[in-house]
Amino acid sequence: TGAAPQEVIPCACCNTKKRSAKSDTCSKRCEWFLSHKCPQCGRDPRSDMAFCSTSCGFHSAHANWCRGCTIRQAVLGQQYCTDACASQDQNKVAVPQPRKKTDNASHMRLADTDAEYTSVVSMVGPEAAKQVQAVIKVAPNSLRRRQYLNYRTAVEQRMTQTRTQKYGHGGEGNEHKRFAPMTLNCNIQANRDGSVVPCNSMDCTTCTSLAHGFSLQRMNTLSHYCVNSFDVAADCSLAHNNLRAVAIVRAVIGCPELINGVEDIDQPWLRGYDSCILSDGTVSNDATYLMCDEAVEPLYIVLLGDK
């Protein structure tokens, strides 16, 4: 007789995914929620909302987390995962929602008085913040956005089925925020209304990413390189007239192959891996190599001046 099927115990928080072997929850997000912490970062929340700040609320909403329960993801374009969450929403403070964009929407240069500009600058660190010249918000393309979400969901389902442990505290599909060094070949400018028009140079990966998204073919590279440190990304970027660019991206790392050198990057998908990580052994200091365009979603381009 065969062994009896093992009972699948759901997460004690969201009740939708299988709990991990070492916890009653399925993820750090659910663990933080049960501990009455900000579900986005784990800090102490404000007294009038579920998050520690409106910045965490914005990034949670931008990643399609339900505005009501904050622990389950909503359908793209919706604020809530269920009608029950919509009717029982206790978060009285309005969480900033991403502006609705069309495929013809322009990439916008944020005003330095904009709260979103301040939020982005806070990500780069105190020293780099002094060098920030501009922040460009990347307008999402509906097709690329859908491809990214479908890829993230597929990776998450596969990792759940194979019980793969996530690298660090990644979200769905082992999603992480990363910084990608870019190449500038122009003095990128904005129109009076703040809209940014990319140049036509194939050597300018900054404008190429704005015009076509992160494309291995158009950027003439074998992988998308990004790091966990903004300072490292800035040092790796190629400047034009003392102006440098770093992209802030969401990256679906999935199940990464840990490598000792770039020479070890050799079709990791053939061995069941989604990406490669060149690491010194700590999650806080790594270099990530992503092998497909669908694994990267650019959010902002940060322009830096002289050091």
PDB file of C-alpha atoms in Angstrom:
ATOM      1  CA  THR A   1       0.000   0.000   0.000  1.00  0.00           C
ATOM      2  CA  GLY A   2       1.199   3.488  -0.779  1.00  0.00           C
ATOM      3  CA  ALA A   3       1.851   6.139   1.801  1.00  0.00           C
ATOM      4  CA  ALA A   4      -1.101   8.310   2.764  1.00  0.00           C
ATOM      5  CA  PRO A   5      -1.103  11.736   1.086  1.00  0.00           C
ATOM      6  CA  GLN A   6       0.392  14.430   3.283  1.00  0.00           C
ATOM      7  CA  GLU A   7      -2.120  16.950   4.561  1.00  0.00           C
ATOM      8  CA  VAL A   8      -1.573  20.457   3.182  1.00  0.00           C
ATOM      9  CA  ILE A   9      -1.893  22.951   6.021  1.00  0.00           C
ATOM     10  CA  PRO A  10      -2.752  26.466   4.806  1.00  0.00           C
ATOM     11  CA  CYS A  11      -1.101  29.647   6.035  1.00  0.00           C
ATOM     12  CA  ALA A  12      -2.513  30.803   9.371  1.00  0.00           C
ATOM     13  CA  CYS A  13      -2.762  34.347   8.007  1.00  0.00           C
ATOM     14  CA  CYS A  14      -3.878  34.519   4.363  1.00  0.00           C
ATOM     15  CA  ASN A  15      -5.283  30.959   4.303  1.00  0.00           C
ATOM     16  CA  THR A  16      -4.509  30.681   0.574  1.00  0.00           C
ATOM     17  CA  LYS A  17      -0.973  29.291   0.393  1.00  0.00           C
ATOM     18  CA  LYS A  18       0.716  26.401   2.139  1.00  0.00           C
ATOM     19  CA  ARG A  19       2.505  27.343   5.328  1.00  0.00           C
ATOM     20  CA  SER A  20       6.249  26.820   5.498  1.00  0.00           C
ATOM     21  CA  ALA A  21       7.846  23.990   7.459  1.00  0.00           C
ATOM     22  CA  LYS A  22       9.331  26.360  10.047  1.00  0.00           C
ATOM     23  CA  SER A  23       6.394  28.747  10.529  1.00  0.00           C
ATOM     24  CA  ASP A  24       2.624  28.970  10.697  1.00  0.00           C
ATOM     25  CA  THR A  25       2.701  31.423   7.792  1.00  0.00           C
ATOM     26  CA  CYS A  26       3.607  31.199   4.121  1.00  0.00           C
ATOM     27  CA  SER A  27       5.749  34.348   3.879  1.00  0.00           C
ATOM     28  CA  LYS A  28       7.400  37.182   5.754  1.00  0.00           C
ATOM     29  CA  ARG A  29       4.498  39.440   4.754  1.00  0.00           C
ATOM     30  CA  CYS A  30       1.982  37.228   6.540  1.00  0.00           C
ATOM     31  CA  GLU A  31       4.347  36.826   9.491  1.00  0.00           C
ATOM     32  CA  TRP A  32       4.672  40.611   9.840  1.00  0.00           C
ATOM     33  CA  PHE A  33       0.898  41.038   9.551  1.00  0.00           C
ATOM     34  CA  LEU A  34       0.229  38.590  12.397  1.00  0.00           C
ATOM     35  CA  SER A  35       2.847  40.417  14.498  1.00  0.00           C
ATOM     36  CA  HIS A  36       0.979  43.697  13.928  1.00  0.00           C
ATOM     37  CA  LYS A  37       3.819  45.127  11.876  1.00  0.00           C
ATOM     38  CA  CYS A  38       3.803  46.970   8.562  1.00  0.00           C
ATOM     39  CA  PRO A  39       3.133  44.160   6.030  1.00  0.00           C
ATOM     40  CA  GLN A  40       5.381  45.815   3.469  1.00  0.00           C
ATOM     41  CA  CYS A  41       8.606  46.251   5.492  1.00  0.00           C
ATOM     42  CA  GLY A  42       8.082  44.818   9.000  1.00  0.00           C
ATOM     43  CA  ARG A  43       8.375  48.109  10.885  1.00  0.00           C
ATOM     44  CA  ASP A  44       5.858  49.391  13.448  1.00  0.00           C
ATOM     45  CA  PRO A  45       2.761  50.730  11.637  1.00  0.00           C
ATOM     46  CA  ARG A  46       1.166  54.111  12.091  1.00  0.00           C
ATOM     47  CA  SER A  47      -1.818  54.281  14.406  1.00  0.00           C
ATOM     48  CA  ASP A  48      -4.190  55.351  11.620  1.00  0.00           C
ATOM     49  CA  MET A  49      -3.253  52.850   8.896  1.00  0.00           C
ATOM     50  CA  ALA A  50      -1.872  49.366   8.284  1.00  0.00           C
ATOM     51  CA  PHE A  51       1.482  50.631   6.999  1.00  0.00           C
ATOM     52  CA  CYS A  52       4.359  52.474   8.625  1.00  0.00           C
ATOM     53  CA  SER A  53       4.234  55.210   5.970  1.00  0.00           C
ATOM     54  CA  THR A  54       2.390  56.287   2.837  1.00  0.00           C
ATOM     55  CA  SER A  55       5.499  55.225   0.902  1.00  0.00           C
ATOM     56  CA  CYS A  56       4.997  51.583   1.958  1.00  0.00           C
ATOM     57  CA  GLY A  57       1.309  51.954   1.156  1.00  0.00           C
ATOM     58  CA  PHE A  58       2.120  53.182  -2.339  1.00  0.00           C
ATOM     59  CA  HIS A  59       4.562  50.363  -3.094  1.00  0.00           C
ATOM     60  CA  SER A  60       2.112  47.800  -1.721  1.00  0.00           C
ATOM     61  CA  ALA A  61      -0.651  49.126  -3.970  1.00  0.00           C
ATOM     62  CA  HIS A  62       1.686  49.284  -6.965  1.00  0.00           C
ATOM     63  CA  ALA A  63       2.443  45.575  -6.489  1.00  0.00           C
ATOM     64  CA  ASN A  64      -1.327  44.796  -6.513  1.00  0.00           C
ATOM     65  CA  TRP A  65      -1.614  43.849  -2.850  1.00  0.00           C
ATOM     66  CA  CYS A  66      -5.189  44.143  -1.598  1.00  0.00           C
ATOM     67  CA  ARG A  67      -5.886  47.556  -0.062  1.00  0.00           C
ATOM     68  CA  GLY A  68      -8.141  45.990   2.567  1.00  0.00           C
ATOM     69  CA  CYS A  69      -6.425  42.901   3.982  1.00  0.00           C
ATOM     70  CA  THR A  70      -2.922  43.801   2.579  1.00  0.00           C
ATOM     71  CA  ILE A  71      -1.910  40.095   2.566  1.00  0.00           C
ATOM     72  CA  ARG A  72      -3.519  38.795  -0.648  1.00  0.00           C
ATOM     73  CA  GLN A  73      -2.915  40.150  -4.134  1.00  0.00           C
ATOM     74  CA  ALA A  74      -5.794  41.655  -6.087  1.00  0.00           C
ATOM     75  CA  VAL A  75      -6.543  41.201  -9.765  1.00  0.00           C
ATOM     76  CA  LEU A  76      -4.668  43.703 -11.928  1.00  0.00           C
ATOM     77  CA  GLY A  77      -6.619  46.960 -12.011  1.00  0.00           C
ATOM     78  CA  GLN A  78      -8.579  46.200  -8.803  1.00  0.00           C
ATOM     79  CA  GLN A  79      -7.917  47.523  -5.287  1.00  0.00           C
ATOM     80  CA  TYR A  80      -9.332  44.577  -3.336  1.00  0.00           C
ATOM     81  CA  CYS A  81      -8.961  40.806  -3.547  1.00  0.00           C
ATOM     82  CA  THR A  82     -12.609  40.120  -2.593  1.00  0.00           C
ATOM     83  CA  ASP A  83     -15.866  42.007  -2.074  1.00  0.00           C
ATOM     84  CA  ALA A  84     -15.550  41.227   1.641  1.00  0.00           C
ATOM     85  CA  CYS A  85     -12.248  43.111   1.845  1.00  0.00           C
ATOM     86  CA  ALA A  86     -13.814  46.054   0.026  1.00  0.00           C
ATOM     87  CA  SER A  87     -16.742  46.237   2.460  1.00  0.00           C
ATOM     88  CA  GLN A  88     -14.596  45.769   5.587  1.00  0.00           C
ATOM     89  CA  ASP A  89     -11.718  48.083   4.690  1.00  0.00           C
ATOM     90  CA  GLN A  90     -10.562  49.649   7.966  1.00  0.00           C
ATOM     91  CA  ASN A  91      -7.650  51.553   6.441  1.00  0.00           C
ATOM     92  CA  LYS A  92      -9.129  55.033   6.630  1.00  0.00           C
ATOM     93  CA  VAL A  93      -6.025  56.790   5.334  1.00  0.00           C
ATOM     94  CA  ALA A  94      -5.973  56.783   1.548  1.00  0.00           C
ATOM     95  CA  VAL A  95      -3.118  54.674   0.205  1.00  0.00           C
ATOM     96  CA  PRO A  96      -1.524  56.327  -2.869  1.00  0.00           C
ATOM     97  CA  GLN A  97      -2.462  54.398  -5.991  1.00  0.00           C
ATOM     98  CA  PRO A  98      -0.431  54.301  -9.191  1.00  0.00           C
ATOM     99  CA  ARG A  99      -1.747  56.712 -11.789  1.00  0.00           C
ATOM    100  CA  LYS A 100      -3.699  55.059 -14.575  1.00  0.00           C
ATOM    101  CA  LYS A 101      -1.566  54.960 -17.692  1.00  0.00           C
ATOM    102  CA  THR A 102      -2.236  54.118 -21.288  1.00  0.00           C
ATOM    103  CA  ASP A 103       0.256  52.670 -23.737  1.00  0.00           C
ATOM    104  CA  ASN A 104       0.629  56.212 -25.115  1.00  0.00           C
ATOM    105  CA  ALA A 105       1.439  57.678 -21.707  1.00  0.00           C
ATOM    106  CA  SER A 106       4.717  59.537 -21.392  1.00  0.00           C
ATOM    107  CA  HIS A 107       7.570  58.876 -19.042  1.00  0.00           C
ATOM    108  CA  MET A 108       7.464  61.751 -16.587  1.00  0.00           C
ATOM    109  CA  ARG A 109      10.167  63.671 -14.792  1.00  0.00           C
ATOM    110  CA  LEU A 110       8.985  64.038 -11.200  1.00  0.00           C
ATOM    111  CA  ALA A 111       9.049  67.480  -9.612  1.00  0.00           C
ATOM    112  CA  ASP A 112      11.358  67.685  -6.614  1.00  0.00           C
ATOM    113  CA  THR A 113       8.356  68.861  -4.567  1.00  0.00           C
ATOM    114  CA  ASP A 114       6.447  65.649  -5.375  1.00  0.00           C
ATOM    115  CA  ALA A 115       6.042  63.192  -2.485  1.00  0.00           C
ATOM    116  CA  GLU A 116       6.860  60.338  -4.861  1.00  0.00           C
ATOM    117  CA  TYR A 117      10.161  62.048  -5.752  1.00  0.00           C
ATOM    118  CA  THR A 118      11.046  62.210  -2.059  1.00  0.00           C
ATOM    119  CA  SER A 119      10.144  58.534  -1.649  1.00  0.00           C
ATOM    120  CA  VAL A 120      12.404  57.503  -4.540  1.00  0.00           C
ATOM    121  CA  VAL A 121      15.342  59.605  -3.338  1.00  0.00           C
ATOM    122  CA  SER A 122      15.070  57.971   0.081  1.00  0.00           C
ATOM    123  CA  MET A 123      15.830  54.599  -1.578  1.00  0.00           C
ATOM    124  CA  VAL A 124      19.249  55.617  -2.892  1.00  0.00           C
ATOM    125  CA  GLY A 125      21.005  56.383   0.400  1.00  0.00           C
ATOM    126  CA  PRO A 126      22.143  59.668   1.992  1.00  0.00           C
ATOM    127  CA  GLU A 127      25.339  60.144  -0.030  1.00  0.00           C
ATOM    128  CA  ALA A 128      23.828  59.359  -3.424  1.00  0.00           C
ATOM    129  CA  ALA A 129      20.804  61.528  -2.590  1.00  0.00           C
ATOM    130  CA  LYS A 130      23.078  64.583  -2.697  1.00  0.00           C
ATOM    131  CA  GLN A 131      23.937  63.790  -6.345  1.00  0.00           C
ATOM    132  CA  VAL A 132      20.388  63.226  -7.634  1.00  0.00           C
ATOM    133  CA  GLN A 133      19.645  65.562 -10.537  1.00  0.00           C
ATOM    134  CA  ALA A 134      16.297  64.122 -11.623  1.00  0.00           C
ATOM    135  CA  VAL A 135      13.930  61.164 -11.212  1.00  0.00           C
ATOM    136  CA  ILE A 136      12.037  59.812 -14.227  1.00  0.00           C
ATOM    137  CA  LYS A 137       8.959  57.711 -13.576  1.00  0.00           C
ATOM    138  CA  VAL A 138       8.702  54.968 -16.194  1.00  0.00           C
ATOM    139  CA  ALA A 139       5.254  54.756 -17.803  1.00  0.00           C
ATOM    140  CA  PRO A 140       4.126  51.100 -17.812  1.00  0.00           C
ATOM    141  CA  ASN A 141       3.235  49.383 -21.055  1.00  0.00           C
ATOM    142  CA  SER A 142       0.135  47.198 -20.632  1.00  0.00           C
ATOM    143  CA  LEU A 143       1.570  44.271 -22.616  1.00  0.00           C
ATOM    144  CA  ARG A 144       4.933  44.273 -20.819  1.00  0.00           C
ATOM    145  CA  ARG A 145       3.170  44.686 -17.481  1.00  0.00           C
ATOM    146  CA  ARG A 146       0.937  41.671 -18.185  1.00  0.00           C
ATOM    147  CA  GLN A 147       3.919  39.583 -19.307  1.00  0.00           C
ATOM    148  CA  TYR A 148       5.785  40.462 -16.109  1.00  0.00           C
ATOM    149  CA  LEU A 149       2.834  39.568 -13.851  1.00  0.00           C
ATOM    150  CA  ASN A 150       2.194  36.294 -15.698  1.00  0.00           C
ATOM    151  CA  TYR A 151       5.865  35.336 -15.414  1.00  0.00           C
ATOM    152  CA  ARG A 152       5.947  36.222 -11.699  1.00  0.00           C
ATOM    153  CA  THR A 153       2.833  34.126 -11.042  1.00  0.00           C
ATOM    154  CA  ALA A 154       4.201  31.150 -13.009  1.00  0.00           C
ATOM    155  CA  VAL A 155       7.501  31.242 -11.089  1.00  0.00           C
ATOM    156  CA  GLU A 156       5.664  31.440  -7.752  1.00  0.00           C
ATOM    157  CA  GLN A 157       3.469  28.447  -8.620  1.00  0.00           C
ATOM    158  CA  ARG A 158       6.467  26.381  -9.646  1.00  0.00           C
ATOM    159  CA  MET A 159       8.399  27.289  -6.480  1.00  0.00           C
ATOM    160  CA  THR A 160       5.376  26.375  -4.352  1.00  0.00           C
ATOM    161  CA  GLN A 161       4.959  23.019  -6.074  1.00  0.00           C
ATOM    162  CA  THR A 162       8.649  22.156  -5.677  1.00  0.00           C
ATOM    163  CA  ARG A 163       8.807  23.625  -2.142  1.00  0.00           C
ATOM    164  CA  THR A 164      11.773  25.791  -3.134  1.00  0.00           C
ATOM    165  CA  GLN A 165      13.082  28.042  -0.365  1.00  0.00           C
ATOM    166  CA  LYS A 166      13.204  31.704  -1.355  1.00  0.00           C
ATOM    167  CA  TYR A 167      16.438  33.666  -1.516  1.00  0.00           C
ATOM    168  CA  GLY A 168      16.167  36.408   1.109  1.00  0.00           C
ATOM    169  CA  HIS A 169      12.726  37.797   1.866  1.00  0.00           C
ATOM    170  CA  GLY A 170      11.400  37.883  -1.684  1.00  0.00           C
ATOM    171  CA  GLY A 171       7.765  38.402  -2.582  1.00  0.00           C
ATOM    172  CA  GLU A 172       5.700  36.500  -5.127  1.00  0.00           C
ATOM    173  CA  GLY A 173       8.009  34.700  -7.541  1.00  0.00           C
ATOM    174  CA  ASN A 174      10.878  35.688  -5.223  1.00  0.00           C
ATOM    175  CA  GLU A 175      10.481  39.290  -6.372  1.00  0.00           C
ATOM    176  CA  HIS A 176      13.081  41.782  -5.142  1.00  0.00           C
ATOM    177  CA  LYS A 177      13.824  45.452  -5.643  1.00  0.00           C
ATOM    178  CA  ARG A 178      17.107  45.898  -7.492  1.00  0.00           C
ATOM    179  CA  PHE A 179      19.235  48.684  -8.992  1.00  0.00           C
ATOM    180  CA  ALA A 180      20.439  48.395 -12.589  1.00  0.00           C
ATOM    181  CA  PRO A 181      23.405  50.472 -13.880  1.00  0.00           C
ATOM    182  CA  MET A 182      22.592  52.149 -17.189  1.00  0.00           C
ATOM    183  CA  THR A 183      24.536  53.754 -20.038  1.00  0.00           C
ATOM    184  CA  LEU A 184      23.848  57.349 -21.086  1.00  0.00           C
ATOM    185  CA  ASN A 185      24.651  58.605 -24.556  1.00  0.00           C
ATOM    186  CA  CYS A 186      22.612  61.816 -24.461  1.00  0.00           C
ATOM    187  CA  ASN A 187      21.680  64.734 -22.226  1.00  0.00           C
ATOM    188  CA  ILE A 188      18.230  63.354 -21.501  1.00  0.00           C
ATOM    189  CA  GLN A 189      15.761  66.202 -21.258  1.00  0.00           C
ATOM    190  CA  ALA A 190      12.128  66.719 -20.316  1.00  0.00           C
ATOM    191  CA  ASN A 191       9.497  68.843 -22.023  1.00  0.00           C
ATOM    192  CA  ARG A 192       7.705  71.675 -20.246  1.00  0.00           C
ATOM    193  CA  ASP A 193       4.973  69.305 -19.112  1.00  0.00           C
ATOM    194  CA  GLY A 194       7.602  66.980 -17.602  1.00  0.00           C
ATOM    195  CA  SER A 195       7.327  64.284 -20.278  1.00  0.00           C
ATOM    196  CA  VAL A 196      10.588  62.652 -21.367  1.00  0.00           C
ATOM    197  CA  VAL A 197      11.348  61.802 -24.991  1.00  0.00           C
ATOM    198  CA  PRO A 198      13.994  59.028 -25.414  1.00  0.00           C
ATOM    199  CA  CYS A 199      16.799  59.475 -27.917  1.00  0.00           C
ATOM    200  CA  ASN A 200      17.309  57.065 -30.830  1.00  0.00           C
ATOM    201  CA  SER A 201      20.824  55.915 -29.978  1.00  0.00           C
ATOM    202  CA  MET A 202      21.205  52.149 -29.605  1.00  0.00           C
ATOM    203  CA  ASP A 203      24.223  52.803 -27.362  1.00  0.00           C
ATOM    204  CA  CYS A 204      22.047  54.614 -24.798  1.00  0.00           C
ATOM    205  CA  THR A 205      20.533  51.823 -22.706  1.00  0.00           C
ATOM    206  CA  THR A 206      18.697  54.427 -20.613  1.00  0.00           C
ATOM    207  CA  CYS A 207      16.613  55.641 -23.556  1.00  0.00           C
ATOM    208  CA  THR A 208      16.375  52.122 -25.004  1.00  0.00           C
ATOM    209  CA  SER A 209      14.768  50.899 -21.782  1.00  0.00           C
ATOM    210  CA  LEU A 210      12.342  53.842 -21.811  1.00  0.00           C
ATOM    211  CA  ALA A 211      11.353  53.214 -25.428  1.00  0.00           C
ATOM    212  CA  HIS A 212      11.212  49.405 -25.437  1.00  0.00           C
ATOM    213  CA  GLY A 213      11.532  48.198 -21.831  1.00  0.00           C
ATOM    214  CA  PHE A 214      14.400  45.983 -20.702  1.00  0.00           C
ATOM    215  CA  SER A 215      15.224  44.052 -23.873  1.00  0.00           C
ATOM    216  CA  LEU A 216      18.205  41.711 -24.133  1.00  0.00           C
ATOM    217  CA  GLN A 217      18.144  42.006 -27.914  1.00  0.00           C
ATOM    218  CA  ARG A 218      17.948  45.801 -28.102  1.00  0.00           C
ATOM    219  CA  MET A 219      20.480  46.267 -25.305  1.00  0.00           C
ATOM    220  CA  ASN A 220      22.773  43.733 -27.000  1.00  0.00           C
ATOM    221  CA  THR A 221      23.443  41.725 -23.853  1.00  0.00           C
ATOM    222  CA  LEU A 222      23.040  38.126 -22.685  1.00  0.00           C
ATOM    223  CA  SER A 223      21.560  38.983 -19.281  1.00  0.00           C
ATOM    224  CA  HIS A 224      20.070  41.864 -17.320  1.00  0.00           C
ATOM    225  CA  TYR A 225      22.538  42.842 -14.578  1.00  0.00           C
ATOM    226  CA  CYS A 226      21.282  44.419 -11.371  1.00  0.00           C
ATOM    227  CA  VAL A 227      22.520  44.712  -7.796  1.00  0.00           C
ATOM    228  CA  ASN A 228      21.203  45.210  -4.286  1.00  0.00           C
ATOM    229  CA  SER A 229      23.275  48.363  -3.668  1.00  0.00           C
ATOM    230  CA  PHE A 230      22.485  51.695  -5.337  1.00  0.00           C
ATOM    231  CA  ASP A 231      26.073  52.887  -4.820  1.00  0.00           C
ATOM    232  CA  VAL A 232      27.463  49.833  -6.644  1.00  0.00           C
ATOM    233  CA  ALA A 233      25.034  50.363  -9.519  1.00  0.00           C
ATOM    234  CA  ALA A 234      26.003  54.036  -9.760  1.00  0.00           C
ATOM    235  CA  ASP A 235      29.703  53.158  -9.874  1.00  0.00           C
ATOM    236  CA  CYS A 236      29.047  50.671 -12.704  1.00  0.00           C
ATOM    237  CA  SER A 237      26.997  53.084 -14.826  1.00  0.00           C
ATOM    238  CA  LEU A 238      28.572  54.812 -17.850  1.00  0.00           C
ATOM    239  CA  ALA A 239      28.305  58.612 -17.755  1.00  0.00           C
ATOM    240  CA  HIS A 240      27.679  61.208 -20.450  1.00  0.00           C
ATOM    241  CA  ASN A 241      28.800  64.774 -19.714  1.00  0.00           C
ATOM    242  CA  ASN A 242      29.152  63.862 -16.011  1.00  0.00           C
ATOM    243  CA  LEU A 243      25.558  62.593 -15.919  1.00  0.00           C
ATOM    244  CA  ARG A 244      24.879  58.986 -14.867  1.00  0.00           C
ATOM    245  CA  ALA A 245      21.710  56.894 -14.736  1.00  0.00           C
ATOM    246  CA  VAL A 246      20.555  54.046 -12.489  1.00  0.00           C
ATOM    247  CA  ALA A 247      17.250  52.207 -12.953  1.00  0.00           C
ATOM    248  CA  ILE A 248      15.180  51.088  -9.979  1.00  0.00           C
ATOM    249  CA  VAL A 249      13.506  47.829 -11.009  1.00  0.00           C
ATOM    250  CA  ARG A 250      11.462  44.952  -9.730  1.00  0.00           C
ATOM    251  CA  ALA A 251      13.214  41.675 -10.464  1.00  0.00           C
ATOM    252  CA  VAL A 252      11.722  38.174 -10.354  1.00  0.00           C
ATOM    253  CA  ILE A 253      14.712  36.159  -9.158  1.00  0.00           C
ATOM    254  CA  GLY A 254      12.834  32.876  -8.777  1.00  0.00           C
ATOM    255  CA  CYS A 255      15.206  30.033  -7.916  1.00  0.00           C
ATOM    256  CA  PRO A 256      18.730  31.463  -8.383  1.00  0.00           C
ATOM    257  CA  GLU A 257      21.929  29.581  -9.089  1.00  0.00           C
ATOM    258  CA  LEU A 258      24.712  30.833  -6.811  1.00  0.00           C
ATOM    259  CA  ILE A 259      27.910  31.226  -8.824  1.00  0.00           C
ATOM    260  CA  ASN A 260      31.523  32.099  -8.016  1.00  0.00           C
ATOM    261  CA  GLY A 261      32.256  34.168 -11.130  1.00  0.00           C
ATOM    262  CA  VAL A 262      30.620  35.547 -14.279  1.00  0.00           C
ATOM    263  CA  GLU A 263      32.337  32.821 -16.283  1.00  0.00           C
ATOM    264  CA  ASP A 264      29.985  30.342 -14.549  1.00  0.00           C
ATOM    265  CA  ILE A 265      26.898  31.880 -16.211  1.00  0.00           C
ATOM    266  CA  ASP A 266      25.921  29.164 -18.684  1.00  0.00           C
ATOM    267  CA  GLN A 267      22.224  28.663 -19.473  1.00  0.00           C
ATOM    268  CA  PRO A 268      21.054  28.174 -15.857  1.00  0.00           C
ATOM    269  CA  TRP A 269      17.522  27.254 -17.017  1.00  0.00           C
ATOM    270  CA  LEU A 270      18.891  23.939 -18.265  1.00  0.00           C
ATOM    271  CA  ARG A 271      19.644  23.070 -14.624  1.00  0.00           C
ATOM    272  CA  GLY A 272      16.284  24.285 -13.298  1.00  0.00           C
ATOM    273  CA  TYR A 273      17.354  27.792 -12.249  1.00  0.00           C
ATOM    274  CA  ASP A 274      15.706  31.103 -13.163  1.00  0.00           C
ATOM    275  CA  SER A 275      18.660  33.454 -12.594  1.00  0.00           C
ATOM    276  CA  CYS A 276      22.268  33.635 -11.413  1.00  0.00           C
ATOM    277  CA  ILE A 277      23.581  35.400  -8.319  1.00  0.00           C
ATOM    278  CA  LEU A 278      27.237  36.245  -7.794  1.00  0.00           C
ATOM    279  CA  SER A 279      27.298  36.643  -4.022  1.00  0.00           C
ATOM    280  CA  ASP A 280      29.790  37.003  -1.202  1.00  0.00           C
ATOM    281  CA  GLY A 281      27.481  34.873   0.926  1.00  0.00           C
ATOM    282  CA  THR A 282      25.153  37.630   2.170  1.00  0.00           C
ATOM    283  CA  VAL A 283      21.783  38.652   0.751  1.00  0.00           C
ATOM    284  CA  SER A 284      22.683  42.324   1.276  1.00  0.00           C
ATOM    285  CA  ASN A 285      25.574  42.205  -1.188  1.00  0.00           C
ATOM    286  CA  ASP A 286      24.969  40.386  -4.437  1.00  0.00           C
ATOM    287  CA  ALA A 287      24.978  40.778  -8.209  1.00  0.00           C
ATOM    288  CA  THR A 288      21.965  39.337 -10.012  1.00  0.00           C
ATOM    289  CA  TYR A 289      21.852  38.190 -13.639  1.00  0.00           C
ATOM    290  CA  LEU A 290      18.370  37.760 -15.131  1.00  0.00           C
ATOM    291  CA  MET A 291      18.018  35.745 -18.321  1.00  0.00           C
ATOM    292  CA  CYS A 292      14.691  36.949 -19.755  1.00  0.00           C
ATOM    293  CA  ASP A 293      12.965  40.275 -20.362  1.00  0.00           C
ATOM    294  CA  GLU A 294       9.806  39.240 -18.513  1.00  0.00           C
ATOM    295  CA  ALA A 295      11.751  39.025 -15.230  1.00  0.00           C
ATOM    296  CA  VAL A 296      12.392  42.779 -15.047  1.00  0.00           C
ATOM    297  CA  GLU A 297       9.969  45.672 -14.546  1.00  0.00           C
ATOM    298  CA  PRO A 298      11.551  49.167 -14.523  1.00  0.00           C
ATOM    299  CA  LEU A 299       9.955  51.665 -12.148  1.00  0.00           C
ATOM    300  CA  TYR A 300      12.214  54.731 -12.104  1.00  0.00           C
ATOM    301  CA  ILE A 301      15.346  56.113 -13.731  1.00  0.00           C
ATOM    302  CA  VAL A 302      17.501  58.169 -11.323  1.00  0.00           C
ATOM    303  CA  LEU A 303      19.880  60.666 -12.908  1.00  0.00           C
ATOM    304  CA  LEU A 304      23.009  61.536 -10.918  1.00  0.00           C
ATOM    305  CA  GLY A 305      25.462  64.420 -11.283  1.00  0.00           C
ATOM    306  CA  ASP A 306      29.119  64.711 -10.282  1.00  0.00           C
ATOM    307  CA  LYS A 307      30.339  62.899  -7.210  1.00  0.00           C
TER     308      LYS A 307
END
